[in-house]
């Protein structure tokens, strides 16, 4: 006959062994994903806890999403999403209290989103779920399935206490890894900033941007500027590839040499070849005199080939030869000319796809792609939008002799939420238009183009309704009046030639906080 004491001691040994393994994984963890996967695997192997799942609140959507799950397919993990309060897991996260379900099949709140507990045996298993707490907030949940043969109450309570200890360890590690990652990111940004400030020549004053994505671009430019390596600038139209090409030139040892630009998409094949390599007198009909090409004109400097993905196969062959041999010939001549130039190319096309479709030579692609630099679209560097908008505001206000000093808060909201398919070029045109039609001291939302006049510019394809437009305009007028009057509602009402009662009513309706506009 088994001794209950021996059984209890054996369970304690298993618990301690399991906690030791989990703690060992947590102590050495640098990757949260790997660490959590090892924990649920340990629970399955040492504690017979099936379907170990760790669910974390996604801060951007507010929904619960499965971070790791043992014995569950990737498709099942994708299905396992819950809103706060939805299902057992959602309820645990919403309340911060653990829950035990004696039999999964008998619990109506158990949603089985992952569809992994459909058979009869699994329906009879129990489900235990405990919250993962961080700074008195629930950030997720740890759950397992368990088959109890007898003594459900005592065993389940012990398991619940055990899982609560494990969830606490997970929480500490999550916070530790997040702190380490934040410190690494802060050190990386600081290091990047210091490197750029080491000397004046490493500053790229022409390019506006403080976002992490643009910091990476600046770093890449500084790394390659002084070399003769061919640089390929990638990115959507309007992201500033020409500015980066200029920065590469003027921050290099060739800064005193010429910077020559060729737009490869603007010229037909015959003219492009002549523009690049030049021609001798009589080389073709109309060639009445010898002409130097752009390769010759860029001698000792930088040649920037914009829209390189648009050149024809014939020009691709000649360009490949120039890059390989660093020599070229004018049309109608056999005399080789040395090409002492730095080559920078740019494209908004998918060159890899063009290579697969044989529209672009693979050998030329590899010759150009020595040092690729990707310029992010404006929608991926939203922290730079206001910085750029203020820069263009100051520039065009000065050009047009206008005293426009600021952008209103509602206008800023529209600028930041818009998806900017035309990138920085579109923002530049938008601000120039706003300055031209603005007659006051600040840019308001009504001065922005119709494409931005939407409560959800990211997906909208039609303008605001009349009621919404009126509400938006009223809100902006009230905010401007409160700013001018230091948050004083009485003076704001007077400046708008309306009553205090109406102003108070509108402030309440639009959720405006007058105290935010008081100068401290």
Short mmCIF file of C-alpha atoms in Angstrom, two decimals:
data_model
loop_
_atom_site.label_atom_id
_atom_site.label_comp_id
_atom_site.label_asym_id
_atom_site.label_seq_id
_atom_site.Cartn_x
_atom_site.Cartn_y
_atom_site.Cartn_z
CA UNK A 1 0.00 0.00 0.00
CA UNK A 2 1.38 3.41 -0.98
CA UNK A 3 2.29 5.74 1.83
CA UNK A 4 0.52 9.15 1.35
CA UNK A 5 3.53 10.82 2.91
CA UNK A 6 5.84 9.25 0.33
CA UNK A 7 3.46 10.36 -2.43
CA UNK A 8 3.44 13.93 -1.09
CA UNK A 9 7.22 13.99 -0.82
CA UNK A 10 7.53 12.68 -4.36
CA UNK A 11 5.21 15.43 -5.63
CA UNK A 12 7.24 18.06 -3.81
CA UNK A 13 10.40 16.68 -5.44
CA UNK A 14 8.77 16.87 -8.89
CA UNK A 15 7.62 20.43 -8.20
CA UNK A 16 11.08 21.49 -7.07
CA UNK A 17 12.72 19.81 -10.08
CA UNK A 18 10.28 21.54 -12.41
CA UNK A 19 10.80 24.95 -10.76
CA UNK A 20 14.58 24.43 -10.92
CA UNK A 21 14.40 23.78 -14.67
CA UNK A 22 12.09 26.75 -15.25
CA UNK A 23 14.28 29.07 -13.15
CA UNK A 24 17.36 27.89 -15.05
CA UNK A 25 15.72 28.72 -18.37
CA UNK A 26 14.57 32.10 -17.09
CA UNK A 27 17.96 33.06 -15.66
CA UNK A 28 19.74 32.54 -18.97
CA UNK A 29 16.97 33.93 -21.17
CA UNK A 30 17.73 36.64 -23.71
CA UNK A 31 14.96 35.74 -26.13
CA UNK A 32 11.50 35.86 -24.54
CA UNK A 33 9.98 33.55 -27.17
CA UNK A 34 12.59 30.78 -26.68
CA UNK A 35 12.36 31.09 -22.91
CA UNK A 36 8.55 30.75 -22.80
CA UNK A 37 8.61 27.77 -25.16
CA UNK A 38 11.06 25.97 -22.86
CA UNK A 39 8.80 26.67 -19.87
CA UNK A 40 5.65 25.13 -21.42
CA UNK A 41 7.75 22.16 -22.63
CA UNK A 42 9.06 21.63 -19.08
CA UNK A 43 5.50 21.76 -17.67
CA UNK A 44 4.42 19.10 -20.15
CA UNK A 45 7.37 16.78 -19.53
CA UNK A 46 7.72 17.01 -15.73
CA UNK A 47 4.18 17.85 -14.60
CA UNK A 48 2.03 16.17 -17.28
CA UNK A 49 0.38 19.50 -17.98
CA UNK A 50 -0.91 19.40 -21.56
CA UNK A 51 -1.48 22.29 -23.98
CA UNK A 52 0.59 24.72 -21.90
CA UNK A 53 -0.23 28.16 -23.30
CA UNK A 54 1.05 31.64 -22.51
CA UNK A 55 -1.23 34.41 -23.76
CA UNK A 56 -0.12 38.05 -23.79
CA UNK A 57 -2.11 41.27 -24.23
CA UNK A 58 -1.20 42.96 -27.52
CA UNK A 59 -0.80 46.65 -26.53
CA UNK A 60 -1.71 47.92 -30.02
CA UNK A 61 -4.99 45.98 -30.39
CA UNK A 62 -5.90 45.35 -26.74
CA UNK A 63 -6.62 41.72 -27.65
CA UNK A 64 -5.17 38.58 -26.09
CA UNK A 65 -2.90 36.66 -28.44
CA UNK A 66 -1.13 33.33 -27.92
CA UNK A 67 2.59 33.95 -27.51
CA UNK A 68 3.62 30.29 -27.13
CA UNK A 69 1.66 27.04 -26.94
CA UNK A 70 2.88 23.48 -26.43
CA UNK A 71 1.34 20.84 -28.69
CA UNK A 72 -0.74 23.32 -30.72
CA UNK A 73 -0.31 23.99 -34.44
CA UNK A 74 0.55 27.43 -35.83
CA UNK A 75 -2.94 27.67 -37.35
CA UNK A 76 -4.53 26.88 -33.97
CA UNK A 77 -2.36 29.58 -32.35
CA UNK A 78 -3.60 32.17 -34.85
CA UNK A 79 -7.20 31.27 -34.03
CA UNK A 80 -6.56 31.65 -30.29
CA UNK A 81 -7.33 35.38 -29.97
CA UNK A 82 -9.65 36.82 -27.34
CA UNK A 83 -10.92 40.17 -26.22
CA UNK A 84 -10.62 41.11 -22.56
CA UNK A 85 -13.40 39.36 -20.63
CA UNK A 86 -14.09 36.92 -23.47
CA UNK A 87 -13.92 33.23 -22.58
CA UNK A 88 -12.07 31.81 -19.59
CA UNK A 89 -8.69 33.28 -20.52
CA UNK A 90 -10.16 36.70 -21.25
CA UNK A 91 -11.98 36.64 -17.91
CA UNK A 92 -8.79 35.75 -16.02
CA UNK A 93 -6.93 38.67 -17.62
CA UNK A 94 -9.83 41.07 -17.06
CA UNK A 95 -10.27 40.17 -13.37
CA UNK A 96 -6.69 39.24 -12.46
CA UNK A 97 -8.05 36.13 -10.67
CA UNK A 98 -7.21 32.46 -11.47
CA UNK A 99 -9.93 30.06 -12.67
CA UNK A 100 -10.25 26.27 -12.59
CA UNK A 101 -12.63 24.48 -14.97
CA UNK A 102 -13.21 20.90 -13.66
CA UNK A 103 -14.36 19.58 -17.05
CA UNK A 104 -13.82 21.53 -20.29
CA UNK A 105 -16.76 19.92 -22.05
CA UNK A 106 -19.22 21.05 -19.36
CA UNK A 107 -18.19 24.72 -19.22
CA UNK A 108 -20.15 27.03 -21.58
CA UNK A 109 -17.62 29.87 -21.14
CA UNK A 110 -14.86 27.67 -22.57
CA UNK A 111 -14.74 28.78 -26.23
CA UNK A 112 -12.17 26.29 -27.63
CA UNK A 113 -11.02 28.87 -30.21
CA UNK A 114 -7.93 26.78 -31.03
CA UNK A 115 -10.19 23.75 -31.84
CA UNK A 116 -7.74 21.39 -30.14
CA UNK A 117 -10.07 19.95 -27.50
CA UNK A 118 -12.85 18.39 -29.55
CA UNK A 119 -12.46 14.71 -28.70
CA UNK A 120 -14.22 13.14 -25.70
CA UNK A 121 -11.08 12.52 -23.63
CA UNK A 122 -9.97 16.13 -23.85
CA UNK A 123 -13.49 17.32 -23.06
CA UNK A 124 -13.19 15.51 -19.72
CA UNK A 125 -9.85 17.12 -18.84
CA UNK A 126 -9.60 20.14 -16.54
CA UNK A 127 -8.43 23.62 -17.50
CA UNK A 128 -6.36 25.80 -15.15
CA UNK A 129 -5.62 29.43 -15.94
CA UNK A 130 -3.68 31.96 -13.84
CA UNK A 131 -2.96 35.64 -14.57
CA UNK A 132 0.52 37.00 -15.32
CA UNK A 133 0.86 40.23 -13.33
CA UNK A 134 3.35 43.06 -13.81
CA UNK A 135 3.29 46.20 -11.64
CA UNK A 136 -0.22 45.29 -10.42
CA UNK A 137 -1.47 45.05 -14.00
CA UNK A 138 -2.43 41.86 -15.80
CA UNK A 139 -0.32 41.50 -18.96
CA UNK A 140 -1.36 37.96 -19.88
CA UNK A 141 -2.23 34.49 -18.67
CA UNK A 142 -0.69 31.03 -18.23
CA UNK A 143 -3.03 28.09 -18.82
CA UNK A 144 -2.74 24.28 -18.96
CA UNK A 145 -4.93 21.19 -19.46
CA UNK A 146 -4.76 18.46 -16.80
CA UNK A 147 -6.33 15.02 -16.52
CA UNK A 148 -7.25 14.23 -12.90
CA UNK A 149 -8.11 10.62 -12.04
CA UNK A 150 -9.14 11.22 -8.44
CA UNK A 151 -8.80 13.80 -5.67
CA UNK A 152 -9.51 16.65 -8.10
CA UNK A 153 -9.90 19.33 -5.42
CA UNK A 154 -6.60 18.86 -3.60
CA UNK A 155 -4.51 18.23 -6.73
CA UNK A 156 -6.01 21.12 -8.65
CA UNK A 157 -5.48 23.57 -5.77
CA UNK A 158 -1.84 22.46 -5.52
CA UNK A 159 -1.42 22.85 -9.29
CA UNK A 160 -3.00 26.29 -9.15
CA UNK A 161 -0.55 27.44 -6.48
CA UNK A 162 2.32 25.98 -8.49
CA UNK A 163 1.23 27.75 -11.69
CA UNK A 164 0.83 31.03 -9.77
CA UNK A 165 4.49 30.75 -8.70
CA UNK A 166 5.51 30.03 -12.32
CA UNK A 167 3.50 33.00 -13.63
CA UNK A 168 5.28 35.25 -11.14
CA UNK A 169 8.65 34.05 -12.40
CA UNK A 170 7.52 34.63 -15.98
CA UNK A 171 6.40 38.16 -15.13
CA UNK A 172 9.78 39.06 -13.56
CA UNK A 173 11.63 37.73 -16.60
CA UNK A 174 9.35 39.52 -19.06
CA UNK A 175 10.00 42.80 -17.27
CA UNK A 176 13.74 42.11 -17.07
CA UNK A 177 14.04 41.33 -20.79
CA UNK A 178 11.94 44.38 -21.67
CA UNK A 179 14.20 46.59 -19.52
CA UNK A 180 17.32 45.12 -21.11
CA UNK A 181 15.91 45.62 -24.61
CA UNK A 182 14.93 49.21 -23.79
CA UNK A 183 18.42 49.89 -22.40
CA UNK A 184 20.02 48.33 -25.48
CA UNK A 185 17.87 50.45 -27.77
CA UNK A 186 18.67 53.59 -25.75
CA UNK A 187 22.40 52.80 -25.88
CA UNK A 188 22.19 52.08 -29.61
CA UNK A 189 20.47 55.42 -30.27
CA UNK A 190 22.93 57.28 -28.03
CA UNK A 191 25.87 55.56 -29.70
CA UNK A 192 24.45 56.41 -33.11
CA UNK A 193 23.94 60.03 -32.08
CA UNK A 194 27.48 60.36 -30.72
CA UNK A 195 29.02 58.86 -33.85
CA UNK A 196 27.21 61.40 -36.02
CA UNK A 197 28.33 64.28 -33.79
CA UNK A 198 32.03 63.34 -33.76
CA UNK A 199 32.82 65.64 -36.65
CA UNK A 200 30.99 68.35 -38.56
CA UNK A 201 31.49 66.60 -41.90
CA UNK A 202 29.40 63.67 -40.71
CA UNK A 203 26.30 65.80 -40.26
CA UNK A 204 23.64 65.59 -42.95
CA UNK A 205 21.88 68.88 -42.46
CA UNK A 206 19.89 68.63 -45.71
CA UNK A 207 17.94 65.56 -44.55
CA UNK A 208 15.27 66.07 -41.87
CA UNK A 209 14.51 63.18 -39.50
CA UNK A 210 14.98 62.04 -35.91
CA UNK A 211 13.18 58.68 -36.11
CA UNK A 212 15.05 55.43 -35.48
CA UNK A 213 14.55 54.43 -39.12
CA UNK A 214 16.25 57.61 -40.35
CA UNK A 215 19.03 57.24 -37.77
CA UNK A 216 19.81 53.93 -39.48
CA UNK A 217 19.93 55.66 -42.87
CA UNK A 218 22.31 58.32 -41.49
CA UNK A 219 24.55 55.59 -40.06
CA UNK A 220 24.67 53.80 -43.41
CA UNK A 221 25.54 57.04 -45.22
CA UNK A 222 28.38 57.79 -42.80
CA UNK A 223 29.76 54.25 -43.13
CA UNK A 224 29.98 54.30 -46.93
CA UNK A 225 30.45 58.02 -47.75
CA UNK A 226 34.27 58.00 -47.88
CA UNK A 227 34.56 54.79 -49.89
CA UNK A 228 34.30 54.34 -53.67
CA UNK A 229 31.77 51.50 -53.30
CA UNK A 230 28.73 51.58 -55.56
CA UNK A 231 25.60 52.45 -53.54
CA UNK A 232 22.07 51.39 -54.47
CA UNK A 233 19.33 53.51 -52.90
CA UNK A 234 16.03 51.64 -52.52
CA UNK A 235 12.65 53.07 -51.56
CA UNK A 236 9.32 54.39 -52.76
CA UNK A 237 9.01 57.50 -54.88
CA UNK A 238 9.29 60.70 -52.85
CA UNK A 239 11.31 59.26 -49.94
CA UNK A 240 14.36 61.47 -50.59
CA UNK A 241 16.74 59.28 -52.58
CA UNK A 242 18.21 62.28 -54.42
CA UNK A 243 18.95 64.03 -51.11
CA UNK A 244 20.74 60.94 -49.81
CA UNK A 245 22.75 60.69 -53.04
CA UNK A 246 23.83 64.33 -52.57
CA UNK A 247 24.71 63.61 -48.94
CA UNK A 248 26.88 60.68 -50.03
CA UNK A 249 28.73 62.97 -52.44
CA UNK A 250 29.16 66.04 -50.24
CA UNK A 251 30.26 63.97 -47.22
CA UNK A 252 32.90 62.11 -49.26
CA UNK A 253 36.45 62.84 -50.40
CA UNK A 254 34.95 63.66 -53.83
CA UNK A 255 32.95 66.61 -52.43
CA UNK A 256 34.97 69.12 -54.50
CA UNK A 257 34.22 67.20 -57.70
CA UNK A 258 31.03 67.39 -59.78
CA UNK A 259 27.72 65.79 -58.79
CA UNK A 260 25.98 64.72 -62.00
CA UNK A 261 22.38 63.44 -62.09
CA UNK A 262 20.79 61.32 -64.82
CA UNK A 263 17.09 60.38 -64.71
CA UNK A 264 17.15 57.11 -66.63
CA UNK A 265 13.35 57.00 -67.06
CA UNK A 266 13.14 60.44 -68.68
CA UNK A 267 15.13 59.56 -71.84
CA UNK A 268 14.54 56.99 -74.62
CA UNK A 269 17.17 54.28 -75.13
CA UNK A 270 19.10 55.99 -77.97
CA UNK A 271 19.31 59.34 -76.21
CA UNK A 272 20.16 57.76 -72.84
CA UNK A 273 23.14 55.94 -74.30
CA UNK A 274 24.41 59.17 -75.84
CA UNK A 275 23.78 61.10 -72.60
CA UNK A 276 25.72 58.57 -70.53
CA UNK A 277 28.69 57.85 -72.78
CA UNK A 278 28.75 60.81 -75.21
CA UNK A 279 29.28 60.57 -78.97
CA UNK A 280 31.68 61.53 -81.71
CA UNK A 281 30.84 63.87 -84.52
CA UNK A 282 28.98 61.94 -87.24
CA UNK A 283 28.30 58.92 -85.01
CA UNK A 284 24.64 59.06 -86.05
CA UNK A 285 22.26 61.31 -87.94
CA UNK A 286 22.13 64.65 -86.16
CA UNK A 287 25.48 64.23 -84.37
CA UNK A 288 26.97 67.44 -85.77
CA UNK A 289 29.66 67.74 -83.10
CA UNK A 290 31.46 65.73 -80.47
CA UNK A 291 29.63 65.56 -77.16
CA UNK A 292 30.96 64.54 -73.75
CA UNK A 293 28.72 62.14 -71.83
CA UNK A 294 27.71 62.22 -68.17
CA UNK A 295 30.45 59.74 -67.26
CA UNK A 296 33.03 62.23 -68.53
CA UNK A 297 31.28 65.20 -66.93
CA UNK A 298 31.33 63.40 -63.55
CA UNK A 299 35.10 62.84 -63.68
CA UNK A 300 36.51 62.97 -60.16
CA UNK A 301 33.04 63.25 -58.64
CA UNK A 302 29.79 61.29 -58.32
CA UNK A 303 27.38 60.09 -61.01
CA UNK A 304 23.83 59.55 -59.72
CA UNK A 305 21.69 57.29 -61.92
CA UNK A 306 18.08 57.76 -60.80
CA UNK A 307 15.39 55.21 -61.78
CA UNK A 308 18.07 52.67 -62.74
CA UNK A 309 15.43 49.95 -63.04
CA UNK A 310 14.02 51.58 -66.20
CA UNK A 311 17.07 51.22 -68.48
CA UNK A 312 16.88 48.96 -71.53
CA UNK A 313 18.79 45.63 -71.89
CA UNK A 314 21.23 47.18 -74.40
CA UNK A 315 22.16 50.01 -72.01
CA UNK A 316 22.36 47.50 -69.14
CA UNK A 317 25.12 45.61 -71.01
CA UNK A 318 27.19 48.77 -71.59
CA UNK A 319 26.67 49.97 -68.02
CA UNK A 320 27.81 46.59 -66.68
CA UNK A 321 31.01 46.89 -68.73
CA UNK A 322 31.73 50.38 -67.35
CA UNK A 323 31.25 49.21 -63.74
CA UNK A 324 33.48 46.17 -64.29
CA UNK A 325 36.27 47.73 -66.35
CA UNK A 326 35.94 51.36 -65.21
CA UNK A 327 36.33 52.39 -68.85
CA UNK A 328 33.83 53.31 -71.59
CA UNK A 329 33.71 54.47 -75.21
CA UNK A 330 31.82 57.29 -76.84
CA UNK A 331 29.33 56.32 -79.53
CA UNK A 332 31.19 56.15 -82.84
CA UNK A 333 34.62 55.75 -81.20
CA UNK A 334 36.90 52.82 -80.29
CA UNK A 335 39.03 54.84 -77.90
CA UNK A 336 38.58 53.75 -74.25
CA UNK A 337 38.11 56.52 -71.69
CA UNK A 338 38.87 55.96 -68.02
CA UNK A 339 35.90 56.49 -65.68
CA UNK A 340 37.14 57.96 -62.39
CA UNK A 341 33.71 58.33 -60.80
CA UNK A 342 31.72 57.24 -57.76
CA UNK A 343 28.49 55.55 -58.90
CA UNK A 344 25.25 55.93 -56.93
CA UNK A 345 22.04 54.39 -58.33
CA UNK A 346 18.45 54.58 -57.15
CA UNK A 347 15.19 52.79 -57.89
CA UNK A 348 11.67 52.37 -56.55
CA UNK A 349 11.21 49.11 -58.45
CA UNK A 350 11.49 45.57 -57.12
CA UNK A 351 14.77 44.68 -58.84
CA UNK A 352 14.72 41.14 -57.50
CA UNK A 353 11.40 40.52 -59.24
CA UNK A 354 12.74 42.19 -62.41
CA UNK A 355 15.72 39.82 -62.34
CA UNK A 356 13.44 36.78 -61.95
CA UNK A 357 11.34 38.00 -64.88
CA UNK A 358 14.57 38.58 -66.94
CA UNK A 359 13.79 42.30 -67.35
CA UNK A 360 16.97 43.22 -65.47
CA UNK A 361 20.36 41.54 -65.79
CA UNK A 362 21.34 39.51 -62.76
CA UNK A 363 25.06 40.31 -63.09
CA UNK A 364 24.30 44.06 -63.26
CA UNK A 365 22.03 43.76 -60.22
CA UNK A 366 24.85 42.27 -58.14
CA UNK A 367 27.29 44.93 -59.37
CA UNK A 368 24.92 47.69 -58.31
CA UNK A 369 23.81 46.09 -55.06
CA UNK A 370 27.23 46.35 -53.38
CA UNK A 371 25.95 48.61 -50.59
CA UNK A 372 22.15 48.91 -50.55
CA UNK A 373 20.48 51.64 -48.47
CA UNK A 374 16.73 51.40 -47.90
CA UNK A 375 14.82 54.66 -47.38
CA UNK A 376 11.67 54.05 -45.34
CA UNK A 377 8.33 55.49 -46.48
CA UNK A 378 6.96 58.38 -44.43
CA UNK A 379 4.21 56.18 -42.91
CA UNK A 380 6.99 54.11 -41.24
CA UNK A 381 8.64 57.19 -39.68
CA UNK A 382 5.63 59.06 -38.30
CA UNK A 383 7.68 60.79 -35.62
CA UNK A 384 9.34 62.77 -38.43
CA UNK A 385 6.09 64.06 -39.95
CA UNK A 386 5.70 67.08 -37.66
CA UNK A 387 9.42 67.87 -37.89
CA UNK A 388 9.22 67.90 -41.70
CA UNK A 389 5.94 69.85 -41.73
CA UNK A 390 7.42 72.61 -39.52
CA UNK A 391 10.54 72.73 -41.71
CA UNK A 392 8.47 73.20 -44.88
CA UNK A 393 6.21 75.71 -43.10
CA UNK A 394 9.17 77.90 -42.16
CA UNK A 395 10.66 77.59 -45.65
CA UNK A 396 7.54 78.48 -47.63
CA UNK A 397 6.37 81.16 -45.18
CA UNK A 398 9.73 82.89 -45.66
CA UNK A 399 9.59 82.48 -49.46
CA UNK A 400 6.08 83.97 -49.62
CA UNK A 401 6.65 86.71 -47.03
CA UNK A 402 3.99 85.40 -44.62
CA UNK A 403 3.97 85.49 -40.81
CA UNK A 404 2.77 81.93 -40.21
CA UNK A 405 4.42 80.58 -37.07
CA UNK A 406 2.62 77.37 -36.11
CA UNK A 407 0.42 74.43 -37.07
CA UNK A 408 -2.83 74.00 -35.12
CA UNK A 409 -3.43 70.85 -33.05
CA UNK A 410 -6.27 69.49 -35.27
CA UNK A 411 -4.10 70.06 -38.36
CA UNK A 412 -1.23 68.18 -36.70
CA UNK A 413 -3.62 65.29 -35.98
CA UNK A 414 -4.57 65.11 -39.66
CA UNK A 415 -0.95 65.25 -40.80
CA UNK A 416 0.16 62.49 -38.44
CA UNK A 417 -2.69 60.06 -39.13
CA UNK A 418 -2.54 60.37 -42.95
CA UNK A 419 -0.85 57.48 -44.80
CA UNK A 420 1.23 59.68 -47.21
CA UNK A 421 1.38 57.54 -50.38
CA UNK A 422 3.53 60.26 -52.00
CA UNK A 423 5.88 60.34 -48.99
CA UNK A 424 8.00 63.45 -48.19
CA UNK A 425 7.36 64.98 -51.62
CA UNK A 426 3.60 64.87 -51.00
CA UNK A 427 4.03 66.42 -47.54
CA UNK A 428 6.17 69.18 -49.06
CA UNK A 429 3.50 70.00 -51.66
CA UNK A 430 0.81 69.84 -48.97
CA UNK A 431 2.59 72.41 -46.76
CA UNK A 432 3.36 74.72 -49.69
CA UNK A 433 -0.34 74.74 -50.62
CA UNK A 434 -1.35 75.35 -46.99
CA UNK A 435 0.99 78.34 -46.71
CA UNK A 436 -0.34 79.86 -49.94
CA UNK A 437 -4.01 79.75 -48.88
CA UNK A 438 -3.49 80.59 -45.19
CA UNK A 439 -4.17 84.20 -44.19
CA UNK A 440 -3.70 83.85 -40.44
CA UNK A 441 -0.82 83.11 -38.05
CA UNK A 442 -1.37 79.32 -37.99
CA UNK A 443 -2.07 76.47 -40.40
CA UNK A 444 -5.52 75.00 -39.69
CA UNK A 445 -7.03 71.74 -40.88
CA UNK A 446 -9.15 73.63 -43.47
CA UNK A 447 -5.92 74.69 -45.19
CA UNK A 448 -4.90 71.08 -45.79
CA UNK A 449 -5.85 69.19 -48.99
CA UNK A 450 -9.19 67.31 -49.17
CA UNK A 451 -7.32 63.98 -49.13
CA UNK A 452 -6.41 64.65 -45.48
CA UNK A 453 -9.87 65.84 -44.41
CA UNK A 454 -11.06 62.60 -42.85
CA UNK A 455 -11.36 61.20 -39.35
CA UNK A 456 -9.53 58.11 -40.62
CA UNK A 457 -7.26 59.22 -43.43
CA UNK A 458 -5.45 55.94 -43.50
CA UNK A 459 -8.35 54.09 -45.10
CA UNK A 460 -10.78 56.81 -46.16
CA UNK A 461 -11.52 57.45 -49.81
CA UNK A 462 -14.23 60.10 -49.39
CA UNK A 463 -14.39 63.48 -47.59
CA UNK A 464 -16.05 64.16 -44.26
CA UNK A 465 -19.80 64.51 -44.05
CA UNK A 466 -21.13 68.07 -43.59
CA UNK A 467 -21.95 67.46 -39.91
CA UNK A 468 -18.52 65.97 -39.19
CA UNK A 469 -16.74 68.79 -41.05
CA UNK A 470 -18.67 71.43 -39.06
CA UNK A 471 -17.88 69.64 -35.79
CA UNK A 472 -14.20 69.43 -36.72
CA UNK A 473 -14.06 73.13 -37.61
CA UNK A 474 -15.89 74.18 -34.41
CA UNK A 475 -13.53 72.13 -32.28
CA UNK A 476 -10.50 73.75 -33.92
CA UNK A 477 -11.87 77.28 -33.43
CA UNK A 478 -12.55 76.63 -29.72
CA UNK A 479 -9.08 75.16 -29.15
CA UNK A 480 -7.47 78.17 -30.87
CA UNK A 481 -9.52 80.58 -28.75
CA UNK A 482 -8.59 78.77 -25.53
CA UNK A 483 -4.90 78.87 -26.47
CA UNK A 484 -5.03 82.61 -27.15
CA UNK A 485 -6.85 83.26 -23.86
CA UNK A 486 -4.74 81.05 -21.59
CA UNK A 487 -7.55 78.53 -21.12
CA UNK A 488 -10.05 81.17 -19.91
CA UNK A 489 -13.47 80.07 -21.17
CA UNK A 490 -15.17 83.45 -20.59
CA UNK A 491 -12.61 85.34 -22.68
CA UNK A 492 -12.63 82.55 -25.29
CA UNK A 493 -16.43 82.86 -25.61
CA UNK A 494 -16.10 86.63 -25.99
CA UNK A 495 -13.44 86.33 -28.70
CA UNK A 496 -15.71 83.96 -30.62
CA UNK A 497 -18.69 86.29 -30.10
CA UNK A 498 -20.80 83.63 -28.40
CA UNK A 499 -22.07 82.89 -24.90
CA UNK A 500 -20.22 81.15 -22.09
CA UNK A 501 -23.05 78.58 -21.87
CA UNK A 502 -22.60 77.54 -25.51
CA UNK A 503 -18.81 77.39 -25.17
CA UNK A 504 -19.08 75.18 -22.06
CA UNK A 505 -21.55 72.91 -23.85
CA UNK A 506 -19.27 72.54 -26.90
CA UNK A 507 -16.21 71.95 -24.70
CA UNK A 508 -18.06 69.14 -22.95
CA UNK A 509 -19.32 67.62 -26.23
CA UNK A 510 -15.89 67.63 -27.91
CA UNK A 511 -13.98 66.43 -24.82
CA UNK A 512 -11.73 69.51 -24.68
CA UNK A 513 -9.74 70.17 -21.48
CA UNK A 514 -9.36 73.98 -21.02
CA UNK A 515 -6.76 73.51 -18.28
CA UNK A 516 -4.34 72.06 -20.86
CA UNK A 517 -4.11 75.48 -22.48
CA UNK A 518 -3.14 77.41 -19.36
CA UNK A 519 0.42 78.73 -19.38
CA UNK A 520 2.13 77.60 -16.19
#
